[in-house]
Coordinates of C-alpha atoms in Angstrom, one line a residue:
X1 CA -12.2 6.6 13.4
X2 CA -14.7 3.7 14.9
X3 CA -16.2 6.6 16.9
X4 CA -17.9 8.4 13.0
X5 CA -19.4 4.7 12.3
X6 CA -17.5 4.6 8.8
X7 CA -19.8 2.9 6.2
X8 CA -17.2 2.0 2.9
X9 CA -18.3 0.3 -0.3
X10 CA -16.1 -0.1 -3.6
X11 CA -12.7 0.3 -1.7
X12 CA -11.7 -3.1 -3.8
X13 CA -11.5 -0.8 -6.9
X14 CA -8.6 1.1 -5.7
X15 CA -5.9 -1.0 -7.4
X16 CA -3.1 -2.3 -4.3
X17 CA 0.0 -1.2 -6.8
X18 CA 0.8 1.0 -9.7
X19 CA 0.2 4.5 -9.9
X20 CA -3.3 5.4 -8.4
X21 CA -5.3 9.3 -8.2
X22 CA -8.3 9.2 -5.8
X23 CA -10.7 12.3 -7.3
X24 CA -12.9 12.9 -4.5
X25 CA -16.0 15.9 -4.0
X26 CA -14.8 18.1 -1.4
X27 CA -17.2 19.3 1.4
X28 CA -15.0 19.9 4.6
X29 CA -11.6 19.8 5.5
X30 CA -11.6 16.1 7.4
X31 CA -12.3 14.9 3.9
X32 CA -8.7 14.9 4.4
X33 CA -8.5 12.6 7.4
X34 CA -11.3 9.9 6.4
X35 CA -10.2 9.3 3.3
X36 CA -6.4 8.0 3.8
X37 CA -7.7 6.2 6.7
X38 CA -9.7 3.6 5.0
X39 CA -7.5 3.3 1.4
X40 CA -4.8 0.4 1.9
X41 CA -2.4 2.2 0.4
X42 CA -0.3 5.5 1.4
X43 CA -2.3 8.2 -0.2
X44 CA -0.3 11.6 -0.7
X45 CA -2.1 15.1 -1.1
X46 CA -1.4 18.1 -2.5
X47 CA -2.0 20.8 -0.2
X48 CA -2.3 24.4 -0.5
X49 CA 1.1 25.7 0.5
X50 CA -0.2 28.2 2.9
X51 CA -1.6 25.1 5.5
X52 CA 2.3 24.8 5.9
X53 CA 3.2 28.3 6.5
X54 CA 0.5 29.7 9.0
X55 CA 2.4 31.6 12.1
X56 CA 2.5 30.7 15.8
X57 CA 1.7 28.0 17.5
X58 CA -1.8 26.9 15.6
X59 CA 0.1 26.7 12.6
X60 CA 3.1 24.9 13.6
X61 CA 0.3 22.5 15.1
X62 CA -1.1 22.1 11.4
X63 CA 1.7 22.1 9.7
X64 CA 2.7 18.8 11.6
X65 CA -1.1 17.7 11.4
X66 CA -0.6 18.0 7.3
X67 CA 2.9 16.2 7.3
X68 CA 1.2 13.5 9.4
X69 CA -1.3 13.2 7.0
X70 CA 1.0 12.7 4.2
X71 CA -0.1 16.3 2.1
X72 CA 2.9 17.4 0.4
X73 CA 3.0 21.7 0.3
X74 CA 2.4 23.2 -3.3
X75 CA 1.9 26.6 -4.6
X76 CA -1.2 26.7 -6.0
X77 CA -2.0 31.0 -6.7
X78 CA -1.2 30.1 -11.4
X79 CA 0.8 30.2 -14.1
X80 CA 4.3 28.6 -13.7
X81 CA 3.6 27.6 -9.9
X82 CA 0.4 26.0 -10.7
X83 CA 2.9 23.8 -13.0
X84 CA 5.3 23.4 -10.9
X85 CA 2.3 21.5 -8.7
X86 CA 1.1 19.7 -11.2
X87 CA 4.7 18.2 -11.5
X88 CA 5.3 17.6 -8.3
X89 CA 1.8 15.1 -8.5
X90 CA 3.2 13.8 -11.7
X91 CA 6.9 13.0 -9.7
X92 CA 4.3 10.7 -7.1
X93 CA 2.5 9.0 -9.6
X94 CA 5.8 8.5 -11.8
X95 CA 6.6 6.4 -8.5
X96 CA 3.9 4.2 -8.7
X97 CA 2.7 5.9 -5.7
X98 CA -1.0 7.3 -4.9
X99 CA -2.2 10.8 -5.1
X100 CA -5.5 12.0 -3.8
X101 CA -7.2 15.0 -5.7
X102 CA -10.3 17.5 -5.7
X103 CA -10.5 18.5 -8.9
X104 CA -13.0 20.9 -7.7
X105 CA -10.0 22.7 -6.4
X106 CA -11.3 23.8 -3.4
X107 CA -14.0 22.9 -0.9
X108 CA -17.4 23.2 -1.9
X109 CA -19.2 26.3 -0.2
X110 CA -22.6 25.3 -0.7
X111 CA -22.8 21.4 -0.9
X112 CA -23.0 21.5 -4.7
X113 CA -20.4 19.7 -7.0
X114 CA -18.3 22.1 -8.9
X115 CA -16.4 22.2 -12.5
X116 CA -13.5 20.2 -12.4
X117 CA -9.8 21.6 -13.0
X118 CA -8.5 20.0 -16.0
X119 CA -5.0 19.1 -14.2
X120 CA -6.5 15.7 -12.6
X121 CA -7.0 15.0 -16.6
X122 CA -2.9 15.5 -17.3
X123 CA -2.0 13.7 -15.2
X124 CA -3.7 11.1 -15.6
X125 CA -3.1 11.0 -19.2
X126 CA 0.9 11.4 -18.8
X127 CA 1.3 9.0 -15.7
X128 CA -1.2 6.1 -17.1
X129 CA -2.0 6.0 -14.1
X130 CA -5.9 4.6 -12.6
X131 CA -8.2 7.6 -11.8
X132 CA -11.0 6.0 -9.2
X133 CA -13.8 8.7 -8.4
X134 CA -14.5 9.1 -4.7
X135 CA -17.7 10.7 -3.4
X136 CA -18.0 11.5 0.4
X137 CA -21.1 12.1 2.2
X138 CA -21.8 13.7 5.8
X139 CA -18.3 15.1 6.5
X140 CA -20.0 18.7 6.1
X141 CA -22.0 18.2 9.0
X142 CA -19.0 16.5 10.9
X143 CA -16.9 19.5 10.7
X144 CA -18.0 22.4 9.3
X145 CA -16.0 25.0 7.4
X146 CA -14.4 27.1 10.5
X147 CA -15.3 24.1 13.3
X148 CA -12.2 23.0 15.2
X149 CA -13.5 19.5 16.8
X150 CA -15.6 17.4 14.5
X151 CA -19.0 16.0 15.3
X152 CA -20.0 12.5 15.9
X153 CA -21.8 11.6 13.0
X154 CA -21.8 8.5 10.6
X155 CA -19.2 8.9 7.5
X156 CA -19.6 7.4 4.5
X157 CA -17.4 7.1 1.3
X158 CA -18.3 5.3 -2.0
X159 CA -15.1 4.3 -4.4
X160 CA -16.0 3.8 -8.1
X161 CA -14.3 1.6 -10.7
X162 CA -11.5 2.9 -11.7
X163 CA -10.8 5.0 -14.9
X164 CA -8.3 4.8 -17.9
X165 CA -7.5 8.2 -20.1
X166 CA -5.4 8.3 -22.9
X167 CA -5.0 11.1 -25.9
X168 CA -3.1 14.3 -26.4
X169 CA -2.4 15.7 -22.8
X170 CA -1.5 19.2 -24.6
X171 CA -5.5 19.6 -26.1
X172 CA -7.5 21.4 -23.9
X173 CA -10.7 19.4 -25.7
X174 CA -8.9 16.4 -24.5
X175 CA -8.5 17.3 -21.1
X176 CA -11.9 18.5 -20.5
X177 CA -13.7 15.9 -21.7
X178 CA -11.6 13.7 -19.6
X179 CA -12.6 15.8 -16.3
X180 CA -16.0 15.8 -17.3
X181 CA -16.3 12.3 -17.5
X182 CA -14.8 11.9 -14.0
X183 CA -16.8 14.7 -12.3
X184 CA -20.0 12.5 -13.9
X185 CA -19.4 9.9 -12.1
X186 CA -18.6 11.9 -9.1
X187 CA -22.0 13.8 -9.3
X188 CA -23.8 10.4 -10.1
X189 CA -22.5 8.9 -6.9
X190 CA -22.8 11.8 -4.3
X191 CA -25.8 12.8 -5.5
X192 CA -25.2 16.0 -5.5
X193 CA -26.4 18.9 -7.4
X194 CA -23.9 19.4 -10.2
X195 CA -22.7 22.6 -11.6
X196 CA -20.7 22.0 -14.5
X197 CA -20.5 25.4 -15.8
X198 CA -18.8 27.0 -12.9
X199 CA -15.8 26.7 -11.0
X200 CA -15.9 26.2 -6.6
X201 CA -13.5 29.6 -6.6
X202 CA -16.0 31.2 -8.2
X203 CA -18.8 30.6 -6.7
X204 CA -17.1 30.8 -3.5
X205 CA -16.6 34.6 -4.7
X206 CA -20.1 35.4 -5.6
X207 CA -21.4 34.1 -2.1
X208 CA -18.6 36.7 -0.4
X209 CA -19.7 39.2 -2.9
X210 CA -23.2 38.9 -2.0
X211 CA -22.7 39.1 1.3
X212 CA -20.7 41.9 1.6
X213 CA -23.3 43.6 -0.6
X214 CA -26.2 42.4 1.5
X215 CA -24.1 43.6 4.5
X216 CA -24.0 47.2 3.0
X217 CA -28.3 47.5 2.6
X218 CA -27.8 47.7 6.4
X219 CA -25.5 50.4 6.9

C-alpha cells in the first residue's frame, strides 16, 4: 500500500461503530483493494457472484482474493435475486457492521459518474444506518480495466460527512431523491463529469454497440 503514496482526507467521518455504507465512484477494480485498506473498520462488499465462480485455476485464485477481501457473493442479473442481495446488505448493516457500495452498479467505462441505483437508498432508509460518500481518484490509471498488475501511481480517496435518510423506503420518489443527493456529493467531490440521466450498464452497452458497429464499416 505505501508503494501507491495514499493521500486520505475525511476518513474521521466514517463513524468507528454502528451500522456504516461507504458509496464510492467506481473507476477500476482495485477500488476494491484501496478502499478497505485505509477505513478502520471491516468493510464488507457485495460482489457480483460470478468473481466467485470463474473456472480453473485464475478463478479459484480470485475467488480466494474476494474472500480475503471481505466481498460476500450475490446474484446481481434482477428481480427476486437482485432482492435477495439487497437483503443480504441489509442482514450486514442489521449487524452494526459496514458495507461498501457503488451505487453506480458497475465500473465506470469512460471516467464519468453514472445514475445511481436506488438500492443504496433502501437500505439506508431501513437499517438507519450512516451513508458517507467516497470519491476515489487515479485508480483508473493504476489498473486499468483488463490490467493484471497495477501501476505505481499516487491514490487518493476523499470521505465526506456522513448522511442520514429517513421516509417511506417503498416510494420510488423517496428513494431517488435519496440517491441523487448522495451521487451529488459524490460528483461534487471527484470532480467528475456527472451523468444523472443514464445508468453505467447502459452506457457501457452503447460504447460495445458502437464499437461493434464501427467494427463492421471495415468489413
Amino acid at each position: 500500500m505505501l508503494l501507491f503514496r495514499p493521500k486520505v482526507s475525511g476518513l474521521r467521518h466514517v463513524p468507528t461503530t454502528g451500522p456504516v455504507i461507504i458509496a464510492s465512484n467506481h473507476l477500476s477494480f482495485s477500488d476494491s483493494i484501496f478502499m478497505p485498506l485505509v477505513v478502520p473498520r471491516k468493510v464488507t462488499f457485495l460482489a457480483k457472484s460470478e468473481y466467485f465462480t470463474s473456472p480453473g485455476l485464475k478463478g479459484f485464485i480470485k475467488k480466494l482474493t474476494f474472500i480475503a477481501l471481505g466481498q460476500v457473493p450475490v446474484d446481481r442479473s434482477g428481480g427476486k435475486r437482485s432482492e435477495a442481495a439487497l437483503l443480504t446488505g441489509l442482514k450486514v448493516l442489521t449487524d452494526g457492521q459496514c458495507i461498501g457500495i457503488y451505487p453506480e452498479g458497475t465500473r465506470s467505462p469512460d471516467g464519468r459518474l453514472y445514475k445511481g441505483r436506488t438500492g443504496i437508498a433502501r437500505m439506508a432508509i431501513e437499517s438507519g444506518a450512516a451513508v458517507v460518500p467516497v470519491a476515489m481518484f487515479n485508480t483508473a490509471e493504476i489498473q486499468p480495466t483488463g490490467q493484471v498488475v497495477p501501476k505505481l501511481r499516487r491514490v487518493e480517496m476523499n470521505f465526506a460527512e456522513p448522511m442520514y435518510f429517513t421516509g417511506d423506503s417503498t416510494d420510488p420518489a423517496v428513494l431517488r431523491e435519496a440517491t441523487n443527493k448522495i451521487m451529488d456529493v459524490i460528483a461534487a467531490m471527484s470532480g467528475q463529469v456527472y451523468v444523472p440521466n443514464m445508468y453505467a450498464s447502459e452506457a457501457k452497452d452503447a460504447i460495445m454497440k458502437s464499437k461493434a458497429e464501427n467494427a463492421g464499416d471495415f468489413e
